[in-house]
Coordinates of C-alpha atoms in Angstrom, one line a residue:
M1 CA -22.1 -6.7 29.5
A2 CA -21.5 -10.2 31.0
T3 CA -24.4 -11.6 29.0
V4 CA -23.0 -10.2 25.8
S5 CA -19.5 -11.5 26.6
L6 CA -20.9 -15.0 27.4
A7 CA -23.0 -15.0 24.2
S8 CA -19.9 -14.0 22.2
F9 CA -17.8 -16.7 23.8
R10 CA -20.5 -19.3 23.0
R11 CA -20.7 -18.2 19.4
A12 CA -16.9 -18.3 19.0
A13 CA -16.8 -21.8 20.5
R14 CA -19.5 -23.0 18.1
E15 CA -17.7 -21.5 15.2
S16 CA -14.5 -23.2 16.2
V17 CA -15.9 -26.7 16.4
A18 CA -18.6 -26.6 13.7
G19 CA -18.4 -28.4 10.4
L20 CA -15.6 -30.9 11.2
P21 CA -16.1 -34.6 10.3
R22 CA -16.9 -37.2 12.9
E23 CA -13.6 -39.0 12.1
F24 CA -11.7 -35.9 13.1
W25 CA -13.2 -35.9 16.5
W26 CA -12.3 -39.6 17.1
L27 CA -8.7 -38.8 16.1
W28 CA -8.9 -35.7 18.3
T29 CA -10.1 -37.9 21.2
S30 CA -7.2 -40.3 20.6
T31 CA -4.8 -37.4 20.8
L32 CA -6.3 -36.2 24.0
V33 CA -6.1 -39.6 25.7
N34 CA -2.5 -40.1 24.5
R35 CA -1.4 -36.8 26.0
L36 CA -3.2 -37.5 29.2
G37 CA -0.6 -40.3 29.6
A38 CA 2.5 -38.3 28.6
F39 CA 4.9 -39.2 31.4
V40 CA 8.2 -40.5 29.9
A41 CA 9.0 -37.4 27.8
T42 CA 8.1 -35.0 30.6
F43 CA 9.7 -36.8 33.6
M44 CA 12.5 -38.9 32.2
A45 CA 15.2 -36.3 33.1
L46 CA 14.0 -36.0 36.7
Y47 CA 13.6 -39.8 37.0
L48 CA 17.2 -40.4 36.0
T49 CA 18.8 -37.6 38.0
L50 CA 16.6 -37.5 41.2
E51 CA 15.3 -41.1 41.4
R52 CA 18.3 -43.0 39.9
G53 CA 21.0 -40.6 40.8
Y54 CA 22.6 -40.3 37.4
S55 CA 24.3 -37.1 36.1
A56 CA 22.7 -34.5 33.9
S57 CA 25.0 -35.7 31.1
F58 CA 23.7 -39.3 31.4
A59 CA 20.1 -38.0 31.5
G60 CA 20.9 -36.0 28.4
L61 CA 22.4 -39.0 26.7
V62 CA 19.2 -41.1 27.3
A63 CA 17.0 -38.3 26.1
A64 CA 19.2 -38.0 23.1
L65 CA 18.8 -41.7 22.3
H66 CA 15.1 -41.3 22.7
G67 CA 15.4 -38.5 20.1
L68 CA 17.6 -40.6 17.8
G69 CA 14.9 -43.3 17.8
G70 CA 12.5 -40.6 16.6
V71 CA 14.8 -39.4 13.8
V72 CA 14.9 -43.0 12.4
S73 CA 11.2 -43.7 12.8
S74 CA 9.9 -40.4 11.4
L75 CA 11.3 -41.2 8.0
V76 CA 10.4 -44.9 8.0
A77 CA 6.9 -44.1 9.4
G78 CA 6.4 -41.4 6.7
V79 CA 7.1 -43.9 4.0
M80 CA 4.8 -46.5 5.7
T81 CA 2.0 -44.0 6.0
D82 CA 2.1 -43.5 2.2
R83 CA 2.6 -47.1 1.3
L84 CA 0.7 -49.2 3.9
G85 CA -1.8 -46.6 5.0
R86 CA -2.4 -44.2 7.9
R87 CA -4.5 -46.6 10.0
P88 CA -2.1 -49.6 10.2
T89 CA 0.9 -47.4 10.7
L90 CA -0.9 -45.6 13.6
M91 CA -2.1 -48.8 15.2
A92 CA 1.2 -50.5 15.1
A93 CA 3.0 -47.4 16.5
Q94 CA 0.7 -47.0 19.4
A95 CA 0.5 -50.7 20.4
S96 CA 4.3 -51.0 20.3
T97 CA 4.7 -47.8 22.2
A98 CA 2.5 -49.1 25.0
V99 CA 4.7 -52.3 25.3
A100 CA 8.0 -50.3 25.2
V101 CA 7.0 -47.8 27.8
A102 CA 5.9 -50.5 30.2
V103 CA 9.2 -52.3 29.8
L104 CA 11.1 -49.1 30.3
G105 CA 9.6 -48.7 33.8
F106 CA 11.2 -52.0 34.9
M107 CA 14.7 -51.4 33.5
E108 CA 17.4 -50.8 36.1
H109 CA 20.8 -51.2 34.4
P110 CA 21.9 -48.0 32.7
V111 CA 22.6 -49.7 29.4
A112 CA 19.2 -51.3 29.4
I113 CA 17.5 -48.0 30.2
A114 CA 19.3 -46.3 27.3
L115 CA 18.5 -49.0 24.8
V116 CA 14.8 -49.2 25.8
A117 CA 14.6 -45.4 25.7
L118 CA 15.8 -45.6 22.1
V119 CA 13.0 -48.1 21.3
V120 CA 10.4 -45.9 23.0
G121 CA 11.6 -43.0 20.9
M122 CA 11.2 -45.0 17.7
T123 CA 7.7 -46.3 18.5
S124 CA 6.2 -43.2 20.0
N125 CA 7.4 -40.9 17.1
A126 CA 6.2 -43.3 14.4
S127 CA 2.6 -42.3 15.0
R128 CA 3.1 -38.6 14.1
P129 CA 3.3 -38.7 10.3
A130 CA 0.2 -41.0 10.2
V131 CA -1.8 -38.7 12.5
Q132 CA -0.8 -35.6 10.6
A133 CA -1.6 -37.2 7.2
M134 CA -4.9 -38.6 8.4
M135 CA -6.1 -35.3 9.7
S136 CA -5.1 -33.7 6.4
D137 CA -7.1 -36.4 4.5
I138 CA -10.3 -36.1 6.5
V139 CA -10.6 -32.3 7.0
A140 CA -11.5 -30.0 4.2
P141 CA -8.7 -27.5 3.1
E142 CA -10.5 -24.5 4.3
D143 CA -10.9 -26.0 7.8
R144 CA -7.4 -27.4 8.4
V145 CA -5.9 -24.5 10.3
R146 CA -8.8 -24.5 12.6
A147 CA -8.8 -28.3 12.9
F148 CA -5.1 -28.5 13.8
A149 CA -5.4 -25.7 16.2
L150 CA -8.1 -27.7 18.0
N151 CA -5.8 -30.8 17.9
F152 CA -2.9 -28.7 19.3
W153 CA -5.4 -27.6 22.0
A154 CA -6.2 -31.2 22.8
I155 CA -2.5 -32.0 23.1
N156 CA -2.0 -29.3 25.6
L157 CA -5.2 -30.0 27.5
G158 CA -3.9 -33.5 28.1
F159 CA -0.5 -32.2 28.9
A160 CA -1.8 -29.6 31.4
V161 CA -3.7 -32.4 33.3
S162 CA -1.0 -35.0 33.0
S163 CA 2.0 -32.9 33.9
S164 CA 0.5 -31.6 37.1
A165 CA -1.0 -35.0 38.1
A166 CA 2.1 -37.0 37.0
G167 CA 4.4 -34.8 39.1
F168 CA 2.7 -36.0 42.2
V169 CA 2.5 -39.6 40.8
A170 CA 6.3 -39.4 40.3
E171 CA 6.8 -38.5 44.0
Y172 CA 4.8 -41.6 44.9
S173 CA 6.0 -44.0 42.2
Y174 CA 7.7 -43.5 38.9
L175 CA 6.8 -47.0 37.8
A176 CA 3.1 -46.1 38.2
G177 CA 3.7 -43.2 35.7
F178 CA 5.3 -45.5 33.2
L179 CA 2.5 -48.1 33.4
G180 CA -0.2 -45.4 33.3
E181 CA 1.2 -44.0 30.0
A182 CA 1.4 -47.6 28.6
A183 CA -2.3 -48.2 29.5
L184 CA -3.5 -44.9 27.9
T185 CA -1.4 -45.4 24.8
L186 CA -3.0 -48.9 24.4
V187 CA -6.5 -47.2 24.7
C188 CA -5.5 -45.0 21.8
A189 CA -4.6 -48.0 19.6
V190 CA -8.0 -49.5 20.4
L191 CA -9.8 -46.3 19.5
V192 CA -8.0 -46.2 16.1
Y193 CA -8.9 -49.8 15.4
V194 CA -12.6 -49.4 16.3
K195 CA -13.5 -45.9 15.1
L196 CA -11.1 -44.8 12.3
P197 CA -11.3 -46.0 8.7
E198 CA -8.3 -45.8 6.4
S199 CA -8.1 -42.3 4.8
R200 CA -5.3 -42.6 2.3
P201 CA -6.3 -40.8 -0.9
E202 CA -7.1 -42.9 -3.9
R203 CA -4.9 -42.3 -6.9
S204 CA -6.6 -41.3 -10.2
G205 CA -5.6 -41.2 -13.8
A206 CA -2.1 -42.0 -14.7
A207 CA -1.0 -42.3 -11.1
A208 CA -3.6 -45.0 -10.4
G209 CA -2.2 -47.2 -13.2
G210 CA 1.5 -46.4 -12.7
G211 CA 2.2 -49.2 -10.2
A212 CA 5.4 -48.9 -8.2
A213 CA 6.7 -46.1 -10.3
A214 CA 3.6 -44.0 -9.5
E215 CA 4.0 -44.8 -5.8
E216 CA 7.6 -43.4 -5.9
A217 CA 6.5 -40.2 -7.7
V218 CA 7.1 -38.4 -4.4
S219 CA 10.1 -39.9 -2.8
L220 CA 12.3 -38.8 0.1
G221 CA 14.7 -37.5 -2.5
T222 CA 11.8 -35.3 -3.8
V223 CA 11.4 -33.9 -0.3
L224 CA 15.1 -33.2 0.1
R225 CA 15.3 -31.4 -3.2
D226 CA 12.3 -29.1 -2.2
R227 CA 14.4 -26.2 -1.0
R228 CA 11.4 -24.2 0.2
F229 CA 10.1 -27.0 2.3
M230 CA 13.6 -27.9 3.7
G231 CA 13.9 -24.3 4.7
V232 CA 10.8 -24.8 6.9
V233 CA 12.3 -28.0 8.2
G234 CA 15.6 -26.3 9.2
L235 CA 13.8 -23.4 11.0
S236 CA 11.5 -25.9 12.7
F237 CA 14.6 -27.6 14.0
L238 CA 15.9 -24.3 15.6
I239 CA 12.5 -23.6 17.1
S240 CA 12.2 -27.2 18.3
L241 CA 15.7 -27.0 19.9
I242 CA 14.4 -24.1 22.0
F243 CA 11.0 -25.5 23.0
T244 CA 12.5 -29.0 23.8
Q245 CA 14.4 -27.3 26.7
G246 CA 11.1 -27.1 28.5
S247 CA 11.2 -30.9 29.0
V248 CA 15.0 -31.3 29.1
G249 CA 16.9 -28.3 30.3
L250 CA 14.3 -26.9 32.6
P251 CA 13.6 -29.9 34.8
V252 CA 17.4 -30.6 35.2
A253 CA 18.1 -26.9 36.1
M254 CA 15.2 -26.8 38.5
G255 CA 16.3 -30.1 40.1
A256 CA 19.8 -28.8 40.5
A257 CA 18.4 -25.6 42.1
G258 CA 16.6 -27.7 44.8
F259 CA 13.1 -27.9 43.4
S260 CA 11.1 -31.2 43.4
A261 CA 9.4 -33.1 40.6
G262 CA 6.1 -31.7 41.9
D263 CA 7.4 -28.1 41.6
Y264 CA 8.5 -28.8 38.1
G265 CA 5.1 -30.4 37.3
L266 CA 3.3 -27.3 38.5
V267 CA 5.5 -24.9 36.6
I268 CA 5.4 -26.8 33.3
A269 CA 1.6 -27.3 33.7
V270 CA 1.3 -23.5 33.1
N271 CA 2.4 -24.1 29.5
G272 CA -0.5 -26.5 28.9
M273 CA -3.1 -24.5 30.7
L274 CA -2.2 -21.3 28.9
I275 CA -2.5 -23.1 25.5
V276 CA -5.8 -24.5 26.6
A277 CA -7.1 -21.1 27.5
L278 CA -5.5 -19.0 24.7
Q279 CA -4.8 -21.3 21.6
I280 CA -8.2 -21.0 20.0
P281 CA -8.8 -17.2 20.5
V282 CA -5.3 -16.4 19.6
T283 CA -5.5 -18.5 16.4
R284 CA -8.7 -16.6 15.5
F285 CA -6.9 -13.4 16.1
V286 CA -3.7 -14.1 14.1
E287 CA -5.1 -16.2 11.2
H288 CA -5.5 -13.2 8.9
R289 CA -2.3 -11.5 9.8
D290 CA 1.1 -11.4 8.1
P291 CA 2.7 -14.8 8.7
K292 CA 6.3 -13.4 8.3
R293 CA 5.7 -11.0 11.2
L294 CA 4.1 -13.7 13.3
L295 CA 6.9 -16.2 12.8
V296 CA 9.6 -13.6 13.5
V297 CA 7.9 -12.5 16.7
S298 CA 7.3 -16.0 17.9
A299 CA 11.0 -16.9 17.4
V300 CA 12.1 -13.9 19.4
L301 CA 9.6 -14.6 22.2
A302 CA 10.7 -18.3 22.3
G303 CA 14.4 -17.5 22.5
Y304 CA 14.2 -14.7 25.0
G305 CA 11.4 -16.4 27.0
F306 CA 13.7 -19.3 27.8
G307 CA 16.6 -16.8 28.2
L308 CA 14.7 -15.2 31.1
T309 CA 14.9 -18.5 33.0
A310 CA 18.5 -17.5 33.8
F311 CA 17.1 -14.9 36.2
A312 CA 14.4 -17.2 37.8
G313 CA 14.8 -18.2 41.5
S314 CA 11.3 -19.1 42.6
I315 CA 8.3 -21.2 41.3
G316 CA 6.5 -18.0 40.4
A317 CA 9.5 -16.6 38.4
Y318 CA 9.9 -19.9 36.5
A319 CA 6.1 -19.9 35.8
L320 CA 6.4 -16.3 34.4
T321 CA 9.1 -17.4 31.9
V322 CA 6.9 -20.3 30.8
C323 CA 4.2 -17.7 30.1
V324 CA 6.5 -15.8 27.7
W325 CA 7.6 -18.8 25.6
T326 CA 4.2 -20.4 25.7
L327 CA 2.8 -17.3 23.9
A328 CA 5.5 -17.9 21.3
E329 CA 4.4 -21.5 20.9
I330 CA 0.7 -20.4 20.5
I331 CA 1.6 -18.0 17.7
N332 CA 4.1 -20.2 16.0
A333 CA 2.2 -23.5 15.8
P334 CA -0.8 -22.6 13.5
T335 CA 1.3 -20.2 11.4
Q336 CA 4.0 -22.8 10.7
M337 CA 1.3 -25.4 10.1
G338 CA 0.1 -23.1 7.3
L339 CA 3.5 -23.3 5.7
V340 CA 3.5 -27.1 5.8
V341 CA 0.0 -27.2 4.3
R342 CA 1.1 -25.0 1.4
L343 CA 4.3 -26.7 0.5
S344 CA 3.3 -30.4 0.7
P345 CA 1.7 -32.4 -2.2
A346 CA -1.3 -34.6 -1.4
H347 CA 0.1 -38.0 -2.4
G348 CA 3.4 -37.3 -0.6
R349 CA 1.9 -36.4 2.7
G350 CA 3.5 -39.2 4.7
R351 CA 7.0 -38.5 3.4
Y352 CA 6.7 -34.7 3.8
Q353 CA 5.2 -35.1 7.3
G354 CA 7.9 -37.6 8.1
M355 CA 10.6 -35.1 7.1
Y356 CA 8.9 -32.3 9.0
T357 CA 8.5 -34.6 12.1
M358 CA 12.2 -35.4 11.8
S359 CA 13.1 -31.8 12.5
W360 CA 11.5 -32.2 16.0
S361 CA 13.1 -35.6 16.4
V362 CA 16.6 -34.2 15.6
A363 CA 16.0 -31.4 18.1
A364 CA 15.0 -34.0 20.6
L365 CA 18.3 -35.7 19.9
V366 CA 20.5 -32.6 20.1
A367 CA 18.7 -30.6 22.8
P368 CA 19.4 -33.1 25.7
L369 CA 23.1 -33.4 24.7
M370 CA 23.3 -29.7 24.5
A371 CA 21.5 -29.1 27.8
G372 CA 23.4 -31.8 29.8
H373 CA 26.8 -30.7 28.5
V374 CA 26.2 -27.0 29.0
I375 CA 24.7 -27.4 32.5
D376 CA 27.4 -29.7 33.7
R377 CA 30.3 -27.7 32.3
F378 CA 29.2 -24.1 32.3
G379 CA 26.0 -23.8 34.3
A380 CA 22.3 -23.4 33.4
E381 CA 22.7 -19.6 32.8
W382 CA 24.7 -20.4 29.7
L383 CA 22.1 -22.7 28.4
W384 CA 19.4 -20.0 28.7
G385 CA 21.6 -17.5 27.0
S386 CA 22.1 -19.9 24.1
T387 CA 18.4 -20.1 23.6
A388 CA 18.2 -16.4 23.1
V389 CA 20.9 -16.6 20.4
I390 CA 19.1 -19.4 18.7
G391 CA 15.8 -17.6 18.8
T392 CA 17.4 -14.5 17.2
A393 CA 18.9 -16.7 14.4
A394 CA 15.5 -18.3 13.8
A395 CA 13.8 -14.9 13.6
F396 CA 16.2 -13.8 10.9
G397 CA 15.7 -17.2 9.1
Y398 CA 11.9 -16.8 9.1
W399 CA 12.3 -13.3 7.8
A400 CA 14.5 -14.4 4.9
L401 CA 12.4 -17.5 4.1
M402 CA 9.1 -15.6 4.0
R403 CA 10.7 -12.9 1.9
R404 CA 11.7 -15.6 -0.7
L405 CA 8.2 -17.1 -0.7
A406 CA 6.7 -13.7 -1.2
T407 CA 8.8 -13.2 -4.3
G408 CA 8.2 -16.7 -5.6
S409 CA 11.9 -17.7 -5.5
G410 CA 13.1 -21.2 -4.7
T411 CA 12.0 -24.5 -6.1
G412 CA 10.0 -27.4 -4.8
A413 CA 7.3 -29.9 -5.1
G414 CA 4.7 -28.0 -3.1
A415 CA 1.1 -28.6 -3.8
D416 CA 0.3 -25.0 -4.5
G417 CA 2.8 -24.5 -7.3
A418 CA 3.7 -20.9 -6.6
A419 CA 4.9 -19.8 -3.3
T420 CA 2.5 -17.1 -2.1
A421 CA 3.0 -15.5 1.3
G422 CA -0.4 -14.0 1.9
P423 CA -2.2 -13.9 5.2
A424 CA -1.8 -16.8 7.6
A425 CA -5.4 -18.0 6.7
A426 CA -4.4 -18.6 3.1
P427 CA -2.6 -21.9 3.7
A428 CA -5.9 -23.5 4.8
G429 CA -7.1 -23.4 1.2
A430 CA -4.0 -22.7 -0.8
G431 CA -2.4 -26.1 -0.9
A432 CA -4.3 -28.5 -3.1
G433 CA -5.0 -31.0 -0.4
A434 CA -1.7 -30.5 1.3
P435 CA -1.1 -31.5 5.0
V436 CA -0.7 -29.6 8.2
D437 CA 1.5 -30.6 11.1
V438 CA 0.4 -30.9 14.7
T439 CA 2.9 -30.7 17.2
P440 CA 4.8 -31.5 19.3

């Protein structure tokens, strides 16, 4: 029995990685290295409240400025990705992030910390539309769901390692954490420069000779008028608002309850480790199932998973709540990726991905303000109750959106023309070269 199980595991592993281009694996490696250095986003709240002695509200303000930077850069970087190319946008974003993170580690005045955090948010978020568009360019449509599940797996493998290790680094020296992230981000920029060619699709026919007018065929206005896609963006914002509390509300609440940075690092590492262990098999299990049901279930699990945090009083109890909302994340990520694939046109990948990335950036702006205000004024229990309400609202929203897609209602510039709502595997080949998100 053990031999059969091992053979089945090896076969599943081979099927999961087979057939993907070499360029994908270099981009995958860059993602892994980048996440191994993820320190600022994970430990900024603890750094400001425990190390510097600032209030939860100030920590929320700084995190919100970090998110505001991402809101601005996601749209700008989306346009740059389409106009200048994926490779130069990605290289510029990663190199500037390395410098900004290193500088942030040396800032002491609260105004300086806030301003540099804004810059870090802008530079770090600028790479996302380029990464997402490049992966969509180099991976065949039928392999995209699998490829982005693997990339999401890399994100969380790096996160699982970095969060646990960085928690102990933070107890020794927060500055070492900042400099470590800067160094690893710089390594990512070098990898992109050395190993990855430009992947932006060449225009053909009328588009190729249309000059600037052809370049603007898909504009930000086009994306905003795409009601189906903007529905996905709005629901992504609600889900992001919930998940962002794992790096904003949770560390502040645990710190206020007397837990250390190392305790939080161990608890949040459960999220990454579970995704590393379960993302690929769960993706294989859900890829042919009804996406409407999957999205609704994931929204409920996310909202009430965080809601259960109100009853946690030990490291084990906190870790158990992380298990619940991590399952939601595992289900939601590849399924929502499928929607983005299906609704985005090939030559507007940067702009569409920029708008989609902005939903996470806006959540990163709102979530810290929400968490800091609610915790300071009402207590952490009210924050966790609000996540349950938001999760319920998102579940109803997904149900309504997928029902509209199933009946073909709504308008938009999606690559697939009609809005089909078949099994979750369909998006991998349904969109005529449309992108998938990876996230965040």
